[in-house]
PDB file of C-alpha atoms in Angstrom:
ATOM      1  CA  MET A   1       0.072   0.675   0.320  1.00  0.00           C
ATOM      2  CA  ALA A   2       3.069   2.613   1.112  1.00  0.00           C
ATOM      3  CA  PHE A   3       4.436   1.305  -2.366  1.00  0.00           C
ATOM      4  CA  HIS A   4       1.632   2.289  -4.229  1.00  0.00           C
ATOM      5  CA  SER A   5       0.815   5.882  -2.415  1.00  0.00           C
ATOM      6  CA  ALA A   6       4.222   6.558  -3.004  1.00  0.00           C
ATOM      7  CA  GLN A   7       3.674   5.867  -7.090  1.00  0.00           C
ATOM      8  CA  THR A   8       0.768   7.935  -6.799  1.00  0.00           C
ATOM      9  CA  GLN A   9       1.988  10.687  -5.374  1.00  0.00           C
ATOM     10  CA  ALA A  10       5.539  10.389  -7.645  1.00  0.00           C
ATOM     11  CA  SER A  11       2.971  10.559 -10.611  1.00  0.00           C
ATOM     12  CA  VAL A  12       1.047  13.735  -9.602  1.00  0.00           C
ATOM     13  CA  PHE A  13       4.552  15.475  -9.323  1.00  0.00           C
ATOM     14  CA  GLU A  14       6.119  15.088 -12.917  1.00  0.00           C
ATOM     15  CA  ARG A  15       2.386  15.129 -14.102  1.00  0.00           C
ATOM     16  CA  PRO A  16       3.846  18.741 -16.553  1.00  0.00           C
ATOM     17  CA  ILE A  17       2.078  22.185 -15.986  1.00  0.00           C
ATOM     18  CA  LEU A  18       0.611  23.230 -18.888  1.00  0.00           C
ATOM     19  CA  TRP A  19       0.249  26.217 -20.832  1.00  0.00           C
ATOM     20  CA  ALA A  20      -2.728  28.900 -19.344  1.00  0.00           C
ATOM     21  CA  PRO A  21      -4.794  31.726 -20.767  1.00  0.00           C
ATOM     22  CA  PRO A  22      -2.743  34.253 -18.097  1.00  0.00           C
ATOM     23  CA  LYS A  23      -5.086  36.208 -15.278  1.00  0.00           C
ATOM     24  CA  ARG A  24      -2.311  38.583 -14.264  1.00  0.00           C
ATOM     25  CA  ALA A  25      -4.122  41.807 -13.938  1.00  0.00           C
ATOM     26  CA  ILE A  26      -4.078  44.846 -16.417  1.00  0.00           C
ATOM     27  CA  ASP A  27      -4.280  48.383 -16.032  1.00  0.00           C
ATOM     28  CA  SER A  28      -8.525  49.373 -16.467  1.00  0.00           C
ATOM     29  CA  ALA A  29      -7.012  52.311 -17.562  1.00  0.00           C
ATOM     30  CA  ALA A  30      -3.991  51.359 -19.515  1.00  0.00           C
ATOM     31  CA  LEU A  31      -5.856  48.090 -21.604  1.00  0.00           C
ATOM     32  CA  GLU A  32      -9.237  50.140 -22.417  1.00  0.00           C
ATOM     33  CA  GLU A  33      -6.141  52.995 -24.382  1.00  0.00           C
ATOM     34  CA  LYS A  34      -4.584  49.899 -26.233  1.00  0.00           C
ATOM     35  CA  CYS A  35      -8.543  49.323 -27.380  1.00  0.00           C
ATOM     36  CA  ARG A  36      -8.833  52.403 -28.620  1.00  0.00           C
ATOM     37  CA  GLN A  37      -5.888  52.349 -30.867  1.00  0.00           C
ATOM     38  CA  LEU A  38      -7.513  48.821 -31.765  1.00  0.00           C
ATOM     39  CA  ARG A  39     -10.520  50.628 -32.842  1.00  0.00           C
ATOM     40  CA  GLU A  40      -8.853  53.682 -34.658  1.00  0.00           C
ATOM     41  CA  ARG A  41      -6.332  51.066 -36.063  1.00  0.00           C
ATOM     42  CA  LEU A  42      -8.852  49.151 -37.726  1.00  0.00           C
ATOM     43  CA  LEU A  43     -11.137  52.362 -39.170  1.00  0.00           C
ATOM     44  CA  ASP A  44      -7.902  53.528 -40.976  1.00  0.00           C
ATOM     45  CA  ILE A  45      -7.653  50.860 -42.517  1.00  0.00           C
ATOM     46  CA  ALA A  46     -11.081  50.500 -43.298  1.00  0.00           C
ATOM     47  CA  ARG A  47     -11.467  53.853 -44.789  1.00  0.00           C
ATOM     48  CA  THR A  48      -7.806  53.546 -46.877  1.00  0.00           C
ATOM     49  CA  HIS A  49      -9.390  50.330 -48.481  1.00  0.00           C
ATOM     50  CA  GLN A  50     -12.388  49.237 -50.924  1.00  0.00           C
ATOM     51  CA  ARG A  51     -12.425  45.400 -49.532  1.00  0.00           C
ATOM     52  CA  THR A  52     -10.430  44.142 -46.690  1.00  0.00           C
ATOM     53  CA  ARG A  53     -10.865  41.259 -44.844  1.00  0.00           C
ATOM     54  CA  LEU A  54      -9.312  39.850 -41.715  1.00  0.00           C
ATOM     55  CA  ALA A  55      -8.628  36.125 -42.035  1.00  0.00           C
ATOM     56  CA  SER A  56     -10.196  34.883 -38.900  1.00  0.00           C
ATOM     57  CA  SER A  57      -7.894  31.283 -37.884  1.00  0.00           C
ATOM     58  CA  LEU A  58     -10.595  31.607 -34.899  1.00  0.00           C
ATOM     59  CA  SER A  59      -7.348  32.008 -32.414  1.00  0.00           C
ATOM     60  CA  ALA A  60      -7.564  34.259 -29.107  1.00  0.00           C
ATOM     61  CA  GLU A  61      -6.447  36.968 -31.500  1.00  0.00           C
ATOM     62  CA  ASP A  62      -8.440  36.734 -33.940  1.00  0.00           C
ATOM     63  CA  MET A  63     -11.360  36.140 -31.718  1.00  0.00           C
ATOM     64  CA  VAL A  64     -10.181  40.092 -30.228  1.00  0.00           C
ATOM     65  CA  ILE A  65     -10.902  41.279 -33.570  1.00  0.00           C
ATOM     66  CA  THR A  66     -14.010  40.136 -34.287  1.00  0.00           C
ATOM     67  CA  ASP A  67     -15.651  41.083 -31.711  1.00  0.00           C
ATOM     68  CA  VAL A  68     -14.048  44.726 -32.303  1.00  0.00           C
ATOM     69  CA  ILE A  69     -16.104  44.370 -35.800  1.00  0.00           C
ATOM     70  CA  LEU A  70     -19.387  42.727 -34.874  1.00  0.00           C
ATOM     71  CA  ARG A  71     -19.575  44.454 -31.505  1.00  0.00           C
ATOM     72  CA  GLU A  72     -17.799  47.133 -30.346  1.00  0.00           C
ATOM     73  CA  ALA A  73     -17.914  48.866 -33.735  1.00  0.00           C
ATOM     74  CA  GLY A  74     -21.584  48.259 -34.847  1.00  0.00           C
ATOM     75  CA  GLN A  75     -22.239  49.599 -31.316  1.00  0.00           C
ATOM     76  CA  SER A  76     -21.012  53.492 -32.109  1.00  0.00           C
ATOM     77  CA  GLU A  77     -22.174  55.623 -35.184  1.00  0.00           C
ATOM     78  CA  GLN A  78     -17.975  56.493 -35.137  1.00  0.00           C
ATOM     79  CA  TYR A  79     -16.307  53.410 -35.447  1.00  0.00           C
ATOM     80  CA  GLN A  80     -19.269  51.935 -38.436  1.00  0.00           C
ATOM     81  CA  ASP A  81     -16.873  51.336 -40.777  1.00  0.00           C
ATOM     82  CA  ILE A  82     -15.676  48.890 -39.609  1.00  0.00           C
ATOM     83  CA  THR A  83     -18.708  46.585 -39.383  1.00  0.00           C
ATOM     84  CA  GLU A  84     -19.230  47.713 -42.415  1.00  0.00           C
ATOM     85  CA  HIS A  85     -16.005  47.146 -44.773  1.00  0.00           C
ATOM     86  CA  ILE A  86     -14.057  44.799 -42.913  1.00  0.00           C
ATOM     87  CA  ASP A  87     -15.403  41.676 -43.694  1.00  0.00           C
ATOM     88  CA  ILE A  88     -14.255  37.994 -41.908  1.00  0.00           C
ATOM     89  CA  PHE A  89     -13.585  34.454 -42.916  1.00  0.00           C
ATOM     90  CA  THR A  90     -12.151  31.848 -41.658  1.00  0.00           C
ATOM     91  CA  LEU A  91     -10.298  28.385 -43.296  1.00  0.00           C
ATOM     92  CA  GLU A  92     -11.839  25.074 -42.993  1.00  0.00           C
ATOM     93  CA  THR A  93      -8.997  22.720 -43.006  1.00  0.00           C
ATOM     94  CA  GLY A  94     -10.939  19.128 -43.125  1.00  0.00           C
ATOM     95  CA  ARG A  95      -8.854  18.586 -39.939  1.00  0.00           C
ATOM     96  CA  LEU A  96      -9.342  20.840 -37.531  1.00  0.00           C
ATOM     97  CA  PRO A  97     -10.133  19.876 -33.625  1.00  0.00           C
ATOM     98  CA  ALA A  98     -13.609  19.531 -32.902  1.00  0.00           C
ATOM     99  CA  GLU A  99     -13.409  22.770 -30.423  1.00  0.00           C
ATOM    100  CA  THR A 100     -12.506  24.939 -33.519  1.00  0.00           C
ATOM    101  CA  LEU A 101     -15.332  23.864 -35.290  1.00  0.00           C
ATOM    102  CA  ALA A 102     -17.485  24.359 -32.402  1.00  0.00           C
ATOM    103  CA  LEU A 103     -16.450  28.087 -31.879  1.00  0.00           C
ATOM    104  CA  LEU A 104     -18.144  28.614 -35.374  1.00  0.00           C
ATOM    105  CA  ASP A 105     -21.587  27.961 -33.790  1.00  0.00           C
ATOM    106  CA  GLN A 106     -20.574  29.812 -31.335  1.00  0.00           C
ATOM    107  CA  ILE A 107     -19.733  33.450 -33.103  1.00  0.00           C
ATOM    108  CA  GLN A 108     -22.955  32.791 -35.316  1.00  0.00           C
ATOM    109  CA  THR A 109     -25.016  32.220 -31.651  1.00  0.00           C
ATOM    110  CA  ARG A 110     -23.076  35.770 -30.173  1.00  0.00           C
ATOM    111  CA  TYR A 111     -23.139  38.029 -33.140  1.00  0.00           C
ATOM    112  CA  GLY A 112     -25.868  36.506 -34.999  1.00  0.00           C
ATOM    113  CA  THR A 113     -22.994  36.439 -38.357  1.00  0.00           C
ATOM    114  CA  ARG A 114     -22.172  33.224 -40.190  1.00  0.00           C
ATOM    115  CA  LEU A 115     -18.203  33.111 -40.945  1.00  0.00           C
ATOM    116  CA  ALA A 116     -17.256  33.047 -44.841  1.00  0.00           C
ATOM    117  CA  ILE A 117     -15.493  29.400 -44.854  1.00  0.00           C
ATOM    118  CA  TYR A 118     -13.107  28.317 -47.156  1.00  0.00           C
ATOM    119  CA  THR A 119     -12.542  24.482 -47.948  1.00  0.00           C
ATOM    120  CA  PRO A 120     -10.051  22.509 -50.112  1.00  0.00           C
ATOM    121  CA  ASP A 121     -10.144  20.965 -53.337  1.00  0.00           C
ATOM    122  CA  GLN A 122     -10.171  17.756 -52.715  1.00  0.00           C
ATOM    123  CA  ALA A 123      -9.164  16.070 -55.961  1.00  0.00           C
ATOM    124  CA  ALA A 124      -5.942  18.222 -54.613  1.00  0.00           C
ATOM    125  CA  VAL A 125      -6.416  16.584 -51.111  1.00  0.00           C
ATOM    126  CA  GLN A 126      -7.033  13.071 -52.086  1.00  0.00           C
ATOM    127  CA  ALA A 127      -3.865  13.108 -54.499  1.00  0.00           C
ATOM    128  CA  TYR A 128      -1.844  14.556 -51.433  1.00  0.00           C
ATOM    129  CA  VAL A 129      -3.416  11.159 -49.539  1.00  0.00           C
ATOM    130  CA  ASP A 130      -2.556   9.076 -52.640  1.00  0.00           C
ATOM    131  CA  GLN A 131       0.800  10.355 -52.549  1.00  0.00           C
ATOM    132  CA  TYR A 132       1.874  10.628 -48.811  1.00  0.00           C
ATOM    133  CA  GLY A 133      -0.435   8.985 -46.805  1.00  0.00           C
ATOM    134  CA  MET A 134      -2.859  10.583 -44.400  1.00  0.00           C
ATOM    135  CA  ASN A 135      -0.725  12.284 -42.289  1.00  0.00           C
ATOM    136  CA  GLY A 136       2.506  12.256 -44.309  1.00  0.00           C
ATOM    137  CA  PHE A 137       3.405  15.696 -43.252  1.00  0.00           C
ATOM    138  CA  TYR A 138       5.421  13.905 -40.458  1.00  0.00           C
ATOM    139  CA  GLU A 139       7.895  13.083 -43.024  1.00  0.00           C
ATOM    140  CA  SER A 140       9.435  15.732 -44.509  1.00  0.00           C
ATOM    141  CA  LEU A 141       9.632  19.118 -44.132  1.00  0.00           C
ATOM    142  CA  GLN A 142       8.224  19.145 -47.689  1.00  0.00           C
ATOM    143  CA  ALA A 143       5.609  16.944 -47.630  1.00  0.00           C
ATOM    144  CA  ARG A 144       4.190  18.916 -44.369  1.00  0.00           C
ATOM    145  CA  ARG A 145       4.771  21.996 -46.705  1.00  0.00           C
ATOM    146  CA  GLN A 146       3.046  21.084 -49.370  1.00  0.00           C
ATOM    147  CA  CYS A 147      -0.065  19.979 -46.669  1.00  0.00           C
ATOM    148  CA  CYS A 148      -0.587  23.452 -45.989  1.00  0.00           C
ATOM    149  CA  ASP A 149      -0.159  24.987 -49.378  1.00  0.00           C
ATOM    150  CA  ILE A 150      -3.359  22.109 -50.254  1.00  0.00           C
ATOM    151  CA  ARG A 151      -5.402  22.834 -46.822  1.00  0.00           C
ATOM    152  CA  LYS A 152      -4.642  26.298 -46.231  1.00  0.00           C
ATOM    153  CA  VAL A 153      -2.179  28.292 -48.841  1.00  0.00           C
ATOM    154  CA  VAL A 154      -4.509  27.818 -51.774  1.00  0.00           C
ATOM    155  CA  PRO A 155      -8.017  28.792 -50.199  1.00  0.00           C
ATOM    156  CA  LEU A 156      -6.134  31.676 -48.561  1.00  0.00           C
ATOM    157  CA  ALA A 157      -5.594  33.528 -52.398  1.00  0.00           C
ATOM    158  CA  ALA A 158      -9.371  32.529 -53.428  1.00  0.00           C
ATOM    159  CA  ALA A 159     -10.522  34.360 -50.459  1.00  0.00           C
ATOM    160  CA  LEU A 160      -8.749  37.170 -50.818  1.00  0.00           C
ATOM    161  CA  ALA A 161      -8.954  36.714 -54.213  1.00  0.00           C
ATOM    162  CA  ASN A 162     -11.166  40.068 -54.555  1.00  0.00           C
ATOM    163  CA  ALA A 163      -9.646  41.621 -51.886  1.00  0.00           C
ATOM    164  CA  ASP A 164      -7.145  45.185 -51.424  1.00  0.00           C
ATOM    165  CA  ALA A 165      -5.562  44.604 -47.813  1.00  0.00           C
ATOM    166  CA  TRP A 166      -6.013  41.825 -45.252  1.00  0.00           C
ATOM    167  CA  ILE A 167      -5.948  42.102 -41.652  1.00  0.00           C
ATOM    168  CA  THR A 168      -4.277  39.640 -39.057  1.00  0.00           C
ATOM    169  CA  GLY A 169      -4.148  38.142 -35.311  1.00  0.00           C
ATOM    170  CA  GLN A 170      -1.145  38.112 -35.298  1.00  0.00           C
ATOM    171  CA  ARG A 171       1.627  39.200 -32.849  1.00  0.00           C
ATOM    172  CA  ARG A 172       5.593  39.514 -32.147  1.00  0.00           C
ATOM    173  CA  GLU A 173       5.680  37.535 -29.022  1.00  0.00           C
ATOM    174  CA  GLN A 174       4.141  34.628 -29.953  1.00  0.00           C
ATOM    175  CA  SER A 175       7.357  33.550 -32.290  1.00  0.00           C
ATOM    176  CA  VAL A 176      11.197  34.424 -33.653  1.00  0.00           C
ATOM    177  CA  THR A 177       9.482  34.956 -36.579  1.00  0.00           C
ATOM    178  CA  ARG A 178       6.910  36.849 -35.499  1.00  0.00           C
ATOM    179  CA  SER A 179       9.533  39.599 -33.876  1.00  0.00           C
ATOM    180  CA  ASP A 180      10.265  41.761 -36.595  1.00  0.00           C
ATOM    181  CA  LEU A 181       6.035  42.625 -37.196  1.00  0.00           C
ATOM    182  CA  ASP A 182       5.118  45.649 -37.844  1.00  0.00           C
ATOM    183  CA  LEU A 183       1.478  47.087 -38.183  1.00  0.00           C
ATOM    184  CA  HIS A 184       1.879  47.420 -41.900  1.00  0.00           C
ATOM    185  CA  GLU A 185       3.172  45.481 -44.509  1.00  0.00           C
ATOM    186  CA  GLN A 186       3.092  44.625 -47.945  1.00  0.00           C
ATOM    187  CA  ASP A 187       2.224  41.262 -49.114  1.00  0.00           C
ATOM    188  CA  GLU A 188       3.874  40.732 -52.577  1.00  0.00           C
ATOM    189  CA  ALA A 189       3.114  37.338 -53.170  1.00  0.00           C
ATOM    190  CA  ARG A 190      -0.482  38.605 -53.298  1.00  0.00           C
ATOM    191  CA  GLY A 191      -0.008  42.290 -54.488  1.00  0.00           C
ATOM    192  CA  ILE A 192      -2.257  43.053 -51.606  1.00  0.00           C
ATOM    193  CA  SER A 193      -1.728  45.232 -48.140  1.00  0.00           C
ATOM    194  CA  LYS A 194      -1.422  42.890 -45.254  1.00  0.00           C
ATOM    195  CA  TYR A 195      -2.024  44.507 -41.381  1.00  0.00           C
ATOM    196  CA  ASN A 196      -1.154  42.858 -37.669  1.00  0.00           C
ATOM    197  CA  PRO A 197      -3.482  45.376 -36.079  1.00  0.00           C
ATOM    198  CA  LEU A 198      -2.674  43.637 -32.686  1.00  0.00           C
ATOM    199  CA  PHE A 199       1.234  43.551 -33.574  1.00  0.00           C
ATOM    200  CA  ASP A 200       2.279  45.147 -29.790  1.00  0.00           C
ATOM    201  CA  TRP A 201      -0.179  43.693 -28.082  1.00  0.00           C
ATOM    202  CA  SER A 202       0.203  41.452 -25.725  1.00  0.00           C
ATOM    203  CA  GLU A 203      -0.466  37.930 -24.158  1.00  0.00           C
ATOM    204  CA  GLN A 204      -1.932  39.369 -20.554  1.00  0.00           C
ATOM    205  CA  GLU A 205      -3.769  41.990 -23.183  1.00  0.00           C
ATOM    206  CA  VAL A 206      -5.585  39.568 -25.389  1.00  0.00           C
ATOM    207  CA  TRP A 207      -6.767  37.749 -22.407  1.00  0.00           C
ATOM    208  CA  ALA A 208      -7.279  40.493 -20.436  1.00  0.00           C
ATOM    209  CA  TYR A 209     -10.002  41.748 -23.325  1.00  0.00           C
ATOM    210  CA  VAL A 210     -11.268  38.304 -23.659  1.00  0.00           C
ATOM    211  CA  GLU A 211     -12.528  38.217 -20.297  1.00  0.00           C
ATOM    212  CA  ARG A 212     -13.596  41.894 -19.914  1.00  0.00           C
ATOM    213  CA  TYR A 213     -15.642  40.874 -23.099  1.00  0.00           C
ATOM    214  CA  SER A 214     -16.836  38.030 -22.709  1.00  0.00           C
ATOM    215  CA  VAL A 215     -15.679  36.774 -26.118  1.00  0.00           C
ATOM    216  CA  PRO A 216     -16.272  33.359 -27.170  1.00  0.00           C
ATOM    217  CA  VAL A 217     -12.452  30.999 -27.487  1.00  0.00           C
ATOM    218  CA  ASN A 218     -11.935  28.482 -28.603  1.00  0.00           C
ATOM    219  CA  ALA A 219     -11.909  25.586 -25.227  1.00  0.00           C
ATOM    220  CA  LEU A 220      -8.607  24.140 -26.184  1.00  0.00           C
ATOM    221  CA  HIS A 221      -7.653  27.020 -24.757  1.00  0.00           C
ATOM    222  CA  TYR A 222      -7.501  26.219 -21.662  1.00  0.00           C
ATOM    223  CA  GLN A 223      -6.399  23.312 -22.161  1.00  0.00           C
ATOM    224  CA  GLY A 224      -3.272  23.999 -22.427  1.00  0.00           C
ATOM    225  CA  TYR A 225      -3.287  25.179 -26.523  1.00  0.00           C
ATOM    226  CA  PRO A 226      -1.858  28.848 -26.680  1.00  0.00           C
ATOM    227  CA  SER A 227      -1.692  28.656 -30.845  1.00  0.00           C
ATOM    228  CA  ILE A 228      -4.400  25.924 -32.372  1.00  0.00           C
ATOM    229  CA  GLY A 229      -4.001  24.772 -36.235  1.00  0.00           C
ATOM    230  CA  CYS A 230      -4.860  21.498 -37.221  1.00  0.00           C
ATOM    231  CA  ASP A 231      -5.700  18.448 -34.798  1.00  0.00           C
ATOM    232  CA  PRO A 232      -2.629  16.189 -35.633  1.00  0.00           C
ATOM    233  CA  CYS A 233      -0.155  19.757 -36.432  1.00  0.00           C
ATOM    234  CA  THR A 234      -0.522  20.308 -32.717  1.00  0.00           C
ATOM    235  CA  LYS A 235      -0.214  19.697 -28.941  1.00  0.00           C
ATOM    236  CA  ALA A 236      -0.619  21.868 -25.656  1.00  0.00           C
ATOM    237  CA  ILE A 237       2.562  22.765 -23.948  1.00  0.00           C
ATOM    238  CA  ARG A 238       4.007  23.106 -20.763  1.00  0.00           C
ATOM    239  CA  VAL A 239       4.297  26.699 -18.929  1.00  0.00           C
ATOM    240  CA  GLY A 240       7.166  28.629 -20.459  1.00  0.00           C
ATOM    241  CA  GLU A 241       7.415  27.094 -23.081  1.00  0.00           C
ATOM    242  CA  ASP A 242       7.453  29.174 -26.697  1.00  0.00           C
ATOM    243  CA  PRO A 243       3.452  29.599 -27.471  1.00  0.00           C
ATOM    244  CA  ARG A 244       3.855  28.869 -30.638  1.00  0.00           C
ATOM    245  CA  ALA A 245       5.808  25.492 -29.422  1.00  0.00           C
ATOM    246  CA  GLY A 246       2.713  23.225 -29.362  1.00  0.00           C
ATOM    247  CA  ARG A 247       3.052  23.447 -33.927  1.00  0.00           C
ATOM    248  CA  TRP A 248       4.451  21.185 -36.017  1.00  0.00           C
ATOM    249  CA  TRP A 249       6.381  20.871 -32.789  1.00  0.00           C
ATOM    250  CA  TRP A 250       8.611  17.508 -34.384  1.00  0.00           C
ATOM    251  CA  GLU A 251      10.396  20.466 -36.675  1.00  0.00           C
ATOM    252  CA  ASN A 252      13.155  23.529 -36.127  1.00  0.00           C
ATOM    253  CA  GLN A 253      11.604  26.661 -34.438  1.00  0.00           C
ATOM    254  CA  ASP A 254      12.539  27.883 -37.332  1.00  0.00           C
ATOM    255  CA  SER A 255      10.752  26.378 -40.226  1.00  0.00           C
ATOM    256  CA  ARG A 256       6.790  26.970 -38.093  1.00  0.00           C
ATOM    257  CA  GLU A 257       4.642  29.000 -40.298  1.00  0.00           C
ATOM    258  CA  CYS A 258       2.197  27.230 -42.730  1.00  0.00           C
ATOM    259  CA  GLY A 259       3.488  29.151 -45.845  1.00  0.00           C
ATOM    260  CA  LEU A 260       0.229  31.953 -44.996  1.00  0.00           C
ATOM    261  CA  HIS A 261       2.393  34.855 -43.527  1.00  0.00           C
ATOM    262  CA  VAL A 262       4.986  34.774 -46.055  1.00  0.00           C
ATOM    263  CA  HIS A 263       8.076  37.282 -45.154  1.00  0.00           C
ATOM    264  CA  ASN A 264       8.766  39.960 -48.009  1.00  0.00           C
TER     265      ASN A 264
END
């Protein structure tokens, strides 16, 4: 009995402590200033371009921007151009977790809006599976990038075909590949402007906004997932790890991008 008890205690102590949304208090006035800046950034974007689209991965960051577009801006005549001139879409890759798909229904319930959904070409998906297998992306960087290209990059191109600007939820803090991120970039690959209005937000500020305004977010965030992509390519991470350490975790850190965000 004593041996069993010792084993149980050891297993408890050895269990990794997973990442969780930060609970650190944020000064209310400072957060409101961040929100004001975000509204002004989105308003400038909406008035500068004719056809702007938010490419939402349904991350906590994208949900903050979505909340401003669909709720906050819609309640103020001053910011109505944001709601009227920025459309939102997401990519349904065919390999998303159930929790991510469930969030789409929560968005419709909360905001009365159904996001536009873009999916990959099924013939291209089948050709990939025939060549590499269902999970062939684990075998090489080339195979993984080809899968991302079929399931994400090509559908993104379709979603942005008639846009003159797009918005992302990227932040500088998220990874080494995003440390030099700016508010505005020129997407040379697609010939349009690209904006990262949360580029200078901290993780604490994102989650303070989520909590303050009860923004619906992916349930996996509360199970150790700060960054969520396709189900087989995403895992929970431990406290202290890079926020994107759970994305394509079998690869080198400097290759962990899917190709949506091409660095010029």
